[in-house]
Coordinates of C-alpha atoms in Angstrom, one line a residue:
X10 CA -0.2 0.0 0.0
X11 CA 1.5 3.1 -0.9
X12 CA 1.3 6.4 1.2
X13 CA -0.9 8.0 -1.4
X14 CA -3.8 5.9 -0.6
X15 CA -3.6 5.3 3.2
X16 CA -6.7 7.1 4.2
X17 CA -9.1 9.5 2.2
X18 CA -8.2 13.0 3.0
X19 CA -10.7 15.5 1.9
X20 CA -11.6 19.3 2.1
X21 CA -14.2 20.4 4.7
X22 CA -15.3 23.3 6.8
X23 CA -15.2 23.9 10.5
X24 CA -16.5 27.3 11.7
X25 CA -16.5 28.4 8.2
X26 CA -12.7 27.7 7.7
X27 CA -11.7 25.4 5.1
X28 CA -9.6 22.6 6.4
X29 CA -8.5 19.0 5.4
X30 CA -10.5 16.3 7.1
X31 CA -10.5 12.5 7.5
X32 CA -13.3 10.2 8.4
X33 CA -12.6 8.8 11.9
X34 CA -14.3 5.5 11.1
X35 CA -11.8 5.0 8.2
X36 CA -8.9 5.9 10.5
X37 CA -10.0 3.3 13.2
X38 CA -10.3 0.7 10.6
X39 CA -6.8 1.5 9.5
X40 CA -5.4 1.5 12.8
X41 CA -7.0 -2.1 13.4
X42 CA -7.9 -1.1 16.8
X43 CA -9.3 -3.8 19.2
X44 CA -12.2 -1.5 20.2
X45 CA -15.5 -1.0 18.8
X46 CA -15.5 2.0 16.6
X47 CA -18.0 4.1 18.8
X48 CA -16.5 3.4 22.2
X49 CA -12.9 4.0 20.7
X50 CA -13.9 7.6 19.1
X51 CA -16.0 8.6 22.3
X52 CA -13.4 7.5 24.7
X53 CA -10.5 9.3 22.6
X54 CA -12.6 12.5 22.6
X55 CA -13.0 12.5 26.2
X56 CA -9.5 11.5 27.1
X57 CA -7.6 13.8 25.0
X58 CA -10.0 17.0 25.2
X59 CA -10.9 17.2 21.5
X60 CA -13.6 19.7 20.9
X61 CA -16.6 19.6 18.7
X62 CA -16.3 22.2 15.7
X63 CA -12.9 22.9 16.6
X64 CA -11.3 19.5 16.1
X65 CA -14.0 17.5 14.6
X66 CA -17.6 17.8 13.3
X67 CA -20.2 15.2 13.2
X68 CA -22.2 14.5 10.1
X69 CA -25.3 12.3 10.1
X70 CA -25.5 9.8 7.2
X71 CA -28.8 8.3 6.6
X72 CA -28.8 5.1 5.1
X73 CA -31.7 2.4 4.7
X74 CA -31.3 1.8 8.5
X75 CA -31.1 4.2 11.3
X76 CA -28.9 7.3 10.8
X77 CA -25.3 7.0 11.6
X78 CA -22.9 9.5 13.0
X79 CA -19.7 9.9 11.1
X80 CA -16.8 12.1 12.8
X81 CA -14.9 14.1 10.2
X82 CA -11.7 15.0 12.2
X83 CA -8.8 17.5 11.5
X84 CA -5.5 16.1 10.4
X85 CA -4.1 17.3 13.7
X86 CA -6.7 15.1 15.6
X87 CA -5.9 12.4 13.2
X88 CA -2.3 12.6 14.1
X89 CA -2.8 12.7 17.7
X90 CA -5.0 9.7 17.4
X91 CA -2.6 7.7 15.5
X92 CA 0.3 8.7 17.9
X93 CA -1.6 7.3 20.9
X94 CA -2.2 4.1 19.3
X95 CA 1.4 3.1 19.9
X96 CA 1.8 0.8 17.0
X97 CA 3.2 0.5 13.6
X98 CA -0.1 1.4 11.7
X99 CA -0.2 4.6 13.9
X100 CA 3.3 5.4 13.1
X101 CA 2.5 5.1 9.5
X102 CA -0.5 7.0 9.2
X103 CA 0.6 9.8 11.3
X104 CA 3.7 10.2 9.0
X105 CA 1.1 10.3 6.0
X106 CA -1.0 12.9 7.7
X107 CA 2.2 15.0 8.2
X108 CA 3.1 14.9 4.5
X109 CA -0.6 15.9 3.5

């Protein structure tokens, strides 16, 4: 896998400021965390003091089932989440985010 396709980085807006974002669900999957996604993201937000509408936004996606919350996080938040995983995947994706 090349660095150019590790995780999708896209342009978004937080408080009317254009910024690069990452889907936290995709990051969680790449990191191969042993924790369920919802528990992982909520715990990380609480433990590390991330702030909604500053470090991340929540986007509700409607599918055939019930709506699902997607956390779109800044690259800085993504770097920190990758770093605290303390594994090779975390180091790899952190370097990738730095290059973005």
